[in-house]
Each structure stands twice: as structure tokens, then as C-alpha cells.
Amino acid sequence: VVESALDPRAKSRVGATGLWQFMFATGRDFDLQVNSYVDERMDPIKSTEAACKFLKSLYNIYGDWDLALAAYNSGPGNVNKAIRRSGGYKNYWNLRPYLPRETAGYVPAFQAMVYLYTYASEHGFQPAQTAYKTIATDTIRVKKMISLDHVAQFTDEDIETIQFHNPSYKLDIIPAVSSRNYYLRLPVRAAGKFVSSEDAVYAFAKA
């Protein structure tokens, strides 16, 4: 929420991308592929797994979640520099004056969001229904190149629904590469229709 307001296609002015706002190099370090067709930093599941690994590695360095969050936001180099400038403190609040301005506001924003989610009802906040029931989906390994538009036409789903569930495909095209698997995520009903007529789907796309 703090990183991207839950928009998997969010991009910052410096190129950080996806739910977890990975920079290109950091994403590559955690096996998130970026090419002409695909940006896995925008894949909600793969990027979340990568973010968990990254945060765990930062916690292993600092032994403190506030510092791990600060390092996630601005990099371990800035946190280490702040530790030196503060005279060796390893408490976020002692380091805060020596951190970049964005990072100085990042951990408080995170803690405010945790508070808001914990005590939402006490402050009169009610959860809204999401437009897409993302839990009722299934994945299909794609065997041939296909566009999301073809999938939408064949399954009688809105293209916006297909795009919502497959945000990592930059051109709305799923490539087929022998060395790597790519997956299509669909609402369960549409996934059943796709799988039961798979050959026909690819024939329709080719035509």
C-alpha cells in the first residue's frame, strides 16, 4: 500500500516498478525478468515473493524491521551512511535525521498504515468490495504466443478483466519461449473454457 497503492503497474519517476517498486537491477538480483514482452516486477505473485526475500535479507543484515524497511526504501548504503553519521546508532528514530527525506517519511507512513488497518473500524472505515474477485482464478501455462485480446474474445471476458489479472505482460501479448514458462491467469470459469478448448484458442489466435 505504501509503495504503490496496490497498483501492480505503478511506475516512479526514477523507474521503480510494480507493487513493490523494484528497480531494474534489484529485480534482476531476485530473478524478476524484464524484456520486451514481460516485466515480472509487475507480476503480483513473483514480485511479492521477491520482496519477501529482499526484506528477509535486509533483516538478516540489521536485525531490526524498521531499519530493514528503511533499507528497502533507499538502499543499505544510505542506512549504513546514516548509522556512521549518527555515531553508531542502530535505532531508526536516532538515524532518521540522517536519512534521505523520502526514507524519513517512509517508516512512519508504514506504521500509520499498520495502525489504520488494525484500528480501521474504530475510526469508522469500512472495507470496500473490489471490482475483481482475484481469489477465484486459475493459471494456465501458455504453449504458443497469444494476445490478451484473443483470450478475452474467446472466453467472453472483458479485456480489462484479463489485463487486470495479467499485469506483467507489457504489450498485452504472452510470449512462448522454450527456455521459460509463461502463465495466463484467468477467472475460474474462463480458465475452464480456455483449457477445454485449448487447441481452438490457439487456432483462433493464429487465424
PDB file of C-alpha atoms in Angstrom:
ATOM      1  CA  VAL A   1       0.000   0.000   0.000  1.00  0.00           C
ATOM      2  CA  VAL A   2       2.763   2.451   0.939  1.00  0.00           C
ATOM      3  CA  GLU A   3       4.891   1.544  -2.075  1.00  0.00           C
ATOM      4  CA  SER A   4       2.314   1.521  -4.878  1.00  0.00           C
ATOM      5  CA  ALA A   5      -1.245   1.942  -3.536  1.00  0.00           C
ATOM      6  CA  LEU A   6      -1.668  -1.695  -4.682  1.00  0.00           C
ATOM      7  CA  ASP A   7      -1.269  -0.798  -8.373  1.00  0.00           C
ATOM      8  CA  PRO A   8       0.846  -3.562  -9.971  1.00  0.00           C
ATOM      9  CA  ARG A   9       1.665  -1.299 -12.932  1.00  0.00           C
ATOM     10  CA  ALA A  10       2.785   1.668 -10.818  1.00  0.00           C
ATOM     11  CA  LYS A  11       5.995   3.352 -12.000  1.00  0.00           C
ATOM     12  CA  SER A  12       8.012   6.014 -10.215  1.00  0.00           C
ATOM     13  CA  ARG A  13       9.847   8.885 -11.894  1.00  0.00           C
ATOM     14  CA  VAL A  14      13.146   7.014 -11.410  1.00  0.00           C
ATOM     15  CA  GLY A  15      11.907   3.728 -12.903  1.00  0.00           C
ATOM     16  CA  ALA A  16      10.884   1.754  -9.815  1.00  0.00           C
ATOM     17  CA  THR A  17       8.064  -0.512 -10.975  1.00  0.00           C
ATOM     18  CA  GLY A  18       5.273  -2.713  -9.691  1.00  0.00           C
ATOM     19  CA  LEU A  19       3.525  -3.395  -6.395  1.00  0.00           C
ATOM     20  CA  TRP A  20       6.861  -3.424  -4.589  1.00  0.00           C
ATOM     21  CA  GLN A  21       8.579  -0.699  -6.656  1.00  0.00           C
ATOM     22  CA  PHE A  22      11.619  -2.732  -7.659  1.00  0.00           C
ATOM     23  CA  MET A  23      14.389  -1.007  -9.558  1.00  0.00           C
ATOM     24  CA  PHE A  24      15.607  -2.959 -12.593  1.00  0.00           C
ATOM     25  CA  ALA A  25      18.896  -4.128 -11.029  1.00  0.00           C
ATOM     26  CA  THR A  26      17.307  -5.172  -7.720  1.00  0.00           C
ATOM     27  CA  GLY A  27      14.552  -7.036  -9.547  1.00  0.00           C
ATOM     28  CA  ARG A  28      17.151  -8.896 -11.616  1.00  0.00           C
ATOM     29  CA  ASP A  29      19.025  -9.841  -8.402  1.00  0.00           C
ATOM     30  CA  PHE A  30      15.833 -11.571  -7.249  1.00  0.00           C
ATOM     31  CA  ASP A  31      15.151 -13.310 -10.594  1.00  0.00           C
ATOM     32  CA  LEU A  32      12.458 -10.937 -11.854  1.00  0.00           C
ATOM     33  CA  GLN A  33      12.718 -10.979 -15.635  1.00  0.00           C
ATOM     34  CA  VAL A  34      12.321  -7.832 -17.719  1.00  0.00           C
ATOM     35  CA  ASN A  35      12.285  -7.926 -21.517  1.00  0.00           C
ATOM     36  CA  SER A  36      10.340  -6.501 -24.459  1.00  0.00           C
ATOM     37  CA  TYR A  37       7.211  -8.505 -23.612  1.00  0.00           C
ATOM     38  CA  VAL A  38       7.343  -9.125 -19.878  1.00  0.00           C
ATOM     39  CA  ASP A  39       8.133  -7.167 -16.732  1.00  0.00           C
ATOM     40  CA  GLU A  40       7.864  -9.544 -13.796  1.00  0.00           C
ATOM     41  CA  ARG A  41       8.214  -6.632 -11.376  1.00  0.00           C
ATOM     42  CA  MET A  42       4.538  -6.109 -12.258  1.00  0.00           C
ATOM     43  CA  ASP A  43       3.611  -9.743 -11.525  1.00  0.00           C
ATOM     44  CA  PRO A  44       1.882  -9.561  -8.118  1.00  0.00           C
ATOM     45  CA  ILE A  45       2.915 -13.056  -7.025  1.00  0.00           C
ATOM     46  CA  LYS A  46       6.510 -13.159  -8.303  1.00  0.00           C
ATOM     47  CA  SER A  47       7.262  -9.633  -7.138  1.00  0.00           C
ATOM     48  CA  THR A  48       5.805 -10.327  -3.682  1.00  0.00           C
ATOM     49  CA  GLU A  49       7.970 -13.441  -3.315  1.00  0.00           C
ATOM     50  CA  ALA A  50      10.992 -11.373  -4.390  1.00  0.00           C
ATOM     51  CA  ALA A  51      10.099  -8.576  -1.936  1.00  0.00           C
ATOM     52  CA  CYS A  52       9.854 -11.096   0.925  1.00  0.00           C
ATOM     53  CA  LYS A  53      13.312 -12.467   0.069  1.00  0.00           C
ATOM     54  CA  PHE A  54      14.731  -8.950  -0.179  1.00  0.00           C
ATOM     55  CA  LEU A  55      13.196  -7.832   3.138  1.00  0.00           C
ATOM     56  CA  LYS A  56      14.403 -11.024   4.842  1.00  0.00           C
ATOM     57  CA  SER A  57      17.934 -10.428   3.562  1.00  0.00           C
ATOM     58  CA  LEU A  58      17.835  -6.852   4.891  1.00  0.00           C
ATOM     59  CA  TYR A  59      16.542  -8.032   8.272  1.00  0.00           C
ATOM     60  CA  ASN A  60      19.409 -10.534   8.406  1.00  0.00           C
ATOM     61  CA  ILE A  61      21.813  -7.597   7.995  1.00  0.00           C
ATOM     62  CA  TYR A  62      20.288  -5.220  10.565  1.00  0.00           C
ATOM     63  CA  GLY A  63      18.262  -7.433  12.920  1.00  0.00           C
ATOM     64  CA  ASP A  64      15.636  -4.684  13.039  1.00  0.00           C
ATOM     65  CA  TRP A  65      12.489  -4.355  10.906  1.00  0.00           C
ATOM     66  CA  ASP A  66      12.447  -0.539  10.945  1.00  0.00           C
ATOM     67  CA  LEU A  67      15.972  -0.469   9.525  1.00  0.00           C
ATOM     68  CA  ALA A  68      15.115  -3.245   7.055  1.00  0.00           C
ATOM     69  CA  LEU A  69      12.192  -1.119   5.808  1.00  0.00           C
ATOM     70  CA  ALA A  70      14.408   1.973   5.565  1.00  0.00           C
ATOM     71  CA  ALA A  71      16.998  -0.005   3.592  1.00  0.00           C
ATOM     72  CA  TYR A  72      14.257  -1.390   1.359  1.00  0.00           C
ATOM     73  CA  ASN A  73      13.223   2.169   0.532  1.00  0.00           C
ATOM     74  CA  SER A  74      16.590   3.850  -0.020  1.00  0.00           C
ATOM     75  CA  GLY A  75      19.155   1.039  -0.110  1.00  0.00           C
ATOM     76  CA  PRO A  76      21.509  -0.388   2.529  1.00  0.00           C
ATOM     77  CA  GLY A  77      24.186   2.160   1.543  1.00  0.00           C
ATOM     78  CA  ASN A  78      22.088   5.095   2.774  1.00  0.00           C
ATOM     79  CA  VAL A  79      21.218   3.304   6.011  1.00  0.00           C
ATOM     80  CA  ASN A  80      24.872   2.416   6.661  1.00  0.00           C
ATOM     81  CA  LYS A  81      25.857   6.036   5.977  1.00  0.00           C
ATOM     82  CA  ALA A  82      23.178   7.238   8.432  1.00  0.00           C
ATOM     83  CA  ILE A  83      24.488   4.819  11.076  1.00  0.00           C
ATOM     84  CA  ARG A  84      28.002   6.256  10.670  1.00  0.00           C
ATOM     85  CA  ARG A  85      26.798   9.881  10.710  1.00  0.00           C
ATOM     86  CA  SER A  86      24.709   9.293  13.838  1.00  0.00           C
ATOM     87  CA  GLY A  87      27.725   7.995  15.729  1.00  0.00           C
ATOM     88  CA  GLY A  88      26.800   4.344  15.505  1.00  0.00           C
ATOM     89  CA  TYR A  89      23.122   4.325  16.490  1.00  0.00           C
ATOM     90  CA  LYS A  90      21.103   1.397  15.139  1.00  0.00           C
ATOM     91  CA  ASN A  91      17.649   2.661  16.036  1.00  0.00           C
ATOM     92  CA  TYR A  92      15.595   4.106  13.181  1.00  0.00           C
ATOM     93  CA  TRP A  93      14.431   7.150  15.167  1.00  0.00           C
ATOM     94  CA  ASN A  94      18.021   8.086  16.027  1.00  0.00           C
ATOM     95  CA  LEU A  95      19.025   7.655  12.378  1.00  0.00           C
ATOM     96  CA  ARG A  96      16.035   9.462  10.906  1.00  0.00           C
ATOM     97  CA  PRO A  97      17.660  12.938  10.695  1.00  0.00           C
ATOM     98  CA  TYR A  98      20.498  11.437   8.625  1.00  0.00           C
ATOM     99  CA  LEU A  99      18.335   9.521   6.145  1.00  0.00           C
ATOM    100  CA  PRO A 100      17.060  10.815   2.772  1.00  0.00           C
ATOM    101  CA  ARG A 101      13.841  12.840   3.128  1.00  0.00           C
ATOM    102  CA  GLU A 102      11.672  10.180   1.456  1.00  0.00           C
ATOM    103  CA  THR A 103      13.011   7.464   3.769  1.00  0.00           C
ATOM    104  CA  ALA A 104      12.499   9.701   6.805  1.00  0.00           C
ATOM    105  CA  GLY A 105       8.794   9.648   5.946  1.00  0.00           C
ATOM    106  CA  TYR A 106       8.649   6.032   4.763  1.00  0.00           C
ATOM    107  CA  VAL A 107       8.707   4.115   8.040  1.00  0.00           C
ATOM    108  CA  PRO A 108       6.223   6.498   9.739  1.00  0.00           C
ATOM    109  CA  ALA A 109       3.928   6.081   6.696  1.00  0.00           C
ATOM    110  CA  PHE A 110       4.240   2.297   7.028  1.00  0.00           C
ATOM    111  CA  GLN A 111       3.448   2.417  10.753  1.00  0.00           C
ATOM    112  CA  ALA A 112       0.499   4.744  10.121  1.00  0.00           C
ATOM    113  CA  MET A 113      -0.875   2.276   7.572  1.00  0.00           C
ATOM    114  CA  VAL A 114      -0.449  -0.638  10.003  1.00  0.00           C
ATOM    115  CA  TYR A 115      -2.333   1.400  12.627  1.00  0.00           C
ATOM    116  CA  LEU A 116      -5.078   2.273  10.144  1.00  0.00           C
ATOM    117  CA  TYR A 117      -5.605  -1.361   9.129  1.00  0.00           C
ATOM    118  CA  THR A 118      -5.538  -2.525  12.755  1.00  0.00           C
ATOM    119  CA  TYR A 119      -7.984   0.070  14.061  1.00  0.00           C
ATOM    120  CA  ALA A 120      -9.993   0.876  10.910  1.00  0.00           C
ATOM    121  CA  SER A 121     -13.378   0.058  12.424  1.00  0.00           C
ATOM    122  CA  GLU A 122     -12.732   2.244  15.499  1.00  0.00           C
ATOM    123  CA  HIS A 123     -12.272   5.206  13.129  1.00  0.00           C
ATOM    124  CA  GLY A 124     -15.314   4.428  11.015  1.00  0.00           C
ATOM    125  CA  PHE A 125     -13.525   2.950   7.997  1.00  0.00           C
ATOM    126  CA  GLN A 126     -15.327   0.126   6.214  1.00  0.00           C
ATOM    127  CA  PRO A 127     -13.700  -2.127   3.585  1.00  0.00           C
ATOM    128  CA  ALA A 128     -14.995  -1.635   0.041  1.00  0.00           C
ATOM    129  CA  GLN A 129     -15.709  -4.504  -2.323  1.00  0.00           C
ATOM    130  CA  THR A 130     -13.077  -4.975  -5.017  1.00  0.00           C
ATOM    131  CA  ALA A 131     -14.089  -4.830  -8.667  1.00  0.00           C
ATOM    132  CA  TYR A 132     -12.411  -8.183  -9.380  1.00  0.00           C
ATOM    133  CA  LYS A 133     -12.652 -11.281  -7.217  1.00  0.00           C
ATOM    134  CA  THR A 134      -8.987 -12.111  -7.577  1.00  0.00           C
ATOM    135  CA  ILE A 135      -9.073 -15.189  -5.349  1.00  0.00           C
ATOM    136  CA  ALA A 136     -11.318 -17.101  -7.785  1.00  0.00           C
ATOM    137  CA  THR A 137      -8.713 -17.507 -10.520  1.00  0.00           C
ATOM    138  CA  ASP A 138      -6.553 -20.208 -12.021  1.00  0.00           C
ATOM    139  CA  THR A 139      -3.345 -20.232 -14.060  1.00  0.00           C
ATOM    140  CA  ILE A 140      -2.599 -21.898 -17.398  1.00  0.00           C
ATOM    141  CA  ARG A 141       0.866 -22.431 -18.889  1.00  0.00           C
ATOM    142  CA  VAL A 142       0.880 -20.845 -22.327  1.00  0.00           C
ATOM    143  CA  LYS A 143       2.136 -23.092 -25.146  1.00  0.00           C
ATOM    144  CA  LYS A 144       2.053 -20.627 -28.028  1.00  0.00           C
ATOM    145  CA  MET A 145       2.247 -16.854 -28.313  1.00  0.00           C
ATOM    146  CA  ILE A 146      -1.157 -15.320 -27.776  1.00  0.00           C
ATOM    147  CA  SER A 147      -2.574 -11.855 -27.123  1.00  0.00           C
ATOM    148  CA  LEU A 148      -4.772 -10.982 -24.172  1.00  0.00           C
ATOM    149  CA  ASP A 149      -7.295  -9.591 -26.639  1.00  0.00           C
ATOM    150  CA  HIS A 150      -7.641 -13.018 -28.301  1.00  0.00           C
ATOM    151  CA  VAL A 151      -8.085 -14.621 -24.878  1.00  0.00           C
ATOM    152  CA  ALA A 152     -10.775 -12.092 -23.973  1.00  0.00           C
ATOM    153  CA  GLN A 153     -12.658 -12.669 -27.225  1.00  0.00           C
ATOM    154  CA  PHE A 154     -12.525 -16.450 -26.948  1.00  0.00           C
ATOM    155  CA  THR A 155     -13.538 -16.626 -23.279  1.00  0.00           C
ATOM    156  CA  ASP A 156     -16.163 -13.840 -23.491  1.00  0.00           C
ATOM    157  CA  GLU A 157     -14.414 -11.859 -20.758  1.00  0.00           C
ATOM    158  CA  ASP A 158     -13.831  -8.116 -20.769  1.00  0.00           C
ATOM    159  CA  ILE A 159     -10.314  -7.253 -21.897  1.00  0.00           C
ATOM    160  CA  GLU A 160      -9.974  -5.108 -18.758  1.00  0.00           C
ATOM    161  CA  THR A 161     -10.528  -8.214 -16.606  1.00  0.00           C
ATOM    162  CA  ILE A 162      -7.858 -10.166 -18.491  1.00  0.00           C
ATOM    163  CA  GLN A 163      -5.431  -7.244 -18.251  1.00  0.00           C
ATOM    164  CA  PHE A 164      -6.128  -6.843 -14.538  1.00  0.00           C
ATOM    165  CA  HIS A 165      -5.183 -10.459 -13.852  1.00  0.00           C
ATOM    166  CA  ASN A 166      -2.086 -10.362 -16.108  1.00  0.00           C
ATOM    167  CA  PRO A 167      -0.388  -7.016 -15.453  1.00  0.00           C
ATOM    168  CA  SER A 168       3.171  -8.171 -16.198  1.00  0.00           C
ATOM    169  CA  TYR A 169       2.617  -8.502 -19.983  1.00  0.00           C
ATOM    170  CA  LYS A 170       3.703  -5.078 -21.225  1.00  0.00           C
ATOM    171  CA  LEU A 171       2.257  -5.349 -24.756  1.00  0.00           C
ATOM    172  CA  ASP A 172      -0.769  -7.449 -23.761  1.00  0.00           C
ATOM    173  CA  ILE A 173       0.955 -10.363 -25.526  1.00  0.00           C
ATOM    174  CA  ILE A 174       2.105 -13.561 -23.803  1.00  0.00           C
ATOM    175  CA  PRO A 175       5.267 -14.877 -25.492  1.00  0.00           C
ATOM    176  CA  ALA A 176       6.155 -18.543 -25.902  1.00  0.00           C
ATOM    177  CA  VAL A 177       9.806 -19.359 -25.194  1.00  0.00           C
ATOM    178  CA  SER A 178      11.124 -22.900 -24.851  1.00  0.00           C
ATOM    179  CA  SER A 179      13.506 -21.994 -22.025  1.00  0.00           C
ATOM    180  CA  ARG A 180      10.948 -20.297 -19.780  1.00  0.00           C
ATOM    181  CA  ASN A 181       7.334 -20.848 -18.760  1.00  0.00           C
ATOM    182  CA  TYR A 182       4.778 -18.064 -19.027  1.00  0.00           C
ATOM    183  CA  TYR A 183       1.356 -18.249 -17.413  1.00  0.00           C
ATOM    184  CA  LEU A 184      -2.061 -16.811 -18.111  1.00  0.00           C
ATOM    185  CA  ARG A 185      -4.253 -16.046 -15.085  1.00  0.00           C
ATOM    186  CA  LEU A 186      -7.993 -16.143 -15.642  1.00  0.00           C
ATOM    187  CA  PRO A 187     -11.210 -16.183 -13.604  1.00  0.00           C
ATOM    188  CA  VAL A 188     -12.059 -19.828 -12.906  1.00  0.00           C
ATOM    189  CA  ARG A 189     -14.959 -20.013 -15.370  1.00  0.00           C
ATOM    190  CA  ALA A 190     -12.883 -18.523 -18.192  1.00  0.00           C
ATOM    191  CA  ALA A 191      -9.923 -20.757 -17.318  1.00  0.00           C
ATOM    192  CA  GLY A 192     -12.158 -23.833 -17.672  1.00  0.00           C
ATOM    193  CA  LYS A 193     -13.345 -22.655 -21.071  1.00  0.00           C
ATOM    194  CA  PHE A 194      -9.768 -21.991 -22.207  1.00  0.00           C
ATOM    195  CA  VAL A 195      -8.438 -25.380 -21.095  1.00  0.00           C
ATOM    196  CA  SER A 196     -11.354 -27.373 -22.543  1.00  0.00           C
ATOM    197  CA  SER A 197     -10.808 -25.772 -25.973  1.00  0.00           C
ATOM    198  CA  GLU A 198      -7.080 -25.046 -25.894  1.00  0.00           C
ATOM    199  CA  ASP A 199      -6.310 -26.075 -29.475  1.00  0.00           C
ATOM    200  CA  ALA A 200      -9.212 -23.979 -30.715  1.00  0.00           C
ATOM    201  CA  VAL A 201      -7.950 -20.958 -28.764  1.00  0.00           C
ATOM    202  CA  TYR A 202      -4.514 -21.111 -30.421  1.00  0.00           C
ATOM    203  CA  ALA A 203      -6.077 -21.719 -33.839  1.00  0.00           C
ATOM    204  CA  PHE A 204      -8.327 -18.683 -33.309  1.00  0.00           C
ATOM    205  CA  ALA A 205      -5.311 -16.561 -32.293  1.00  0.00           C
ATOM    206  CA  LYS A 206      -3.293 -17.720 -35.318  1.00  0.00           C
ATOM    207  CA  ALA A 207      -6.170 -17.008 -37.697  1.00  0.00           C
TER     208      ALA A 207
END
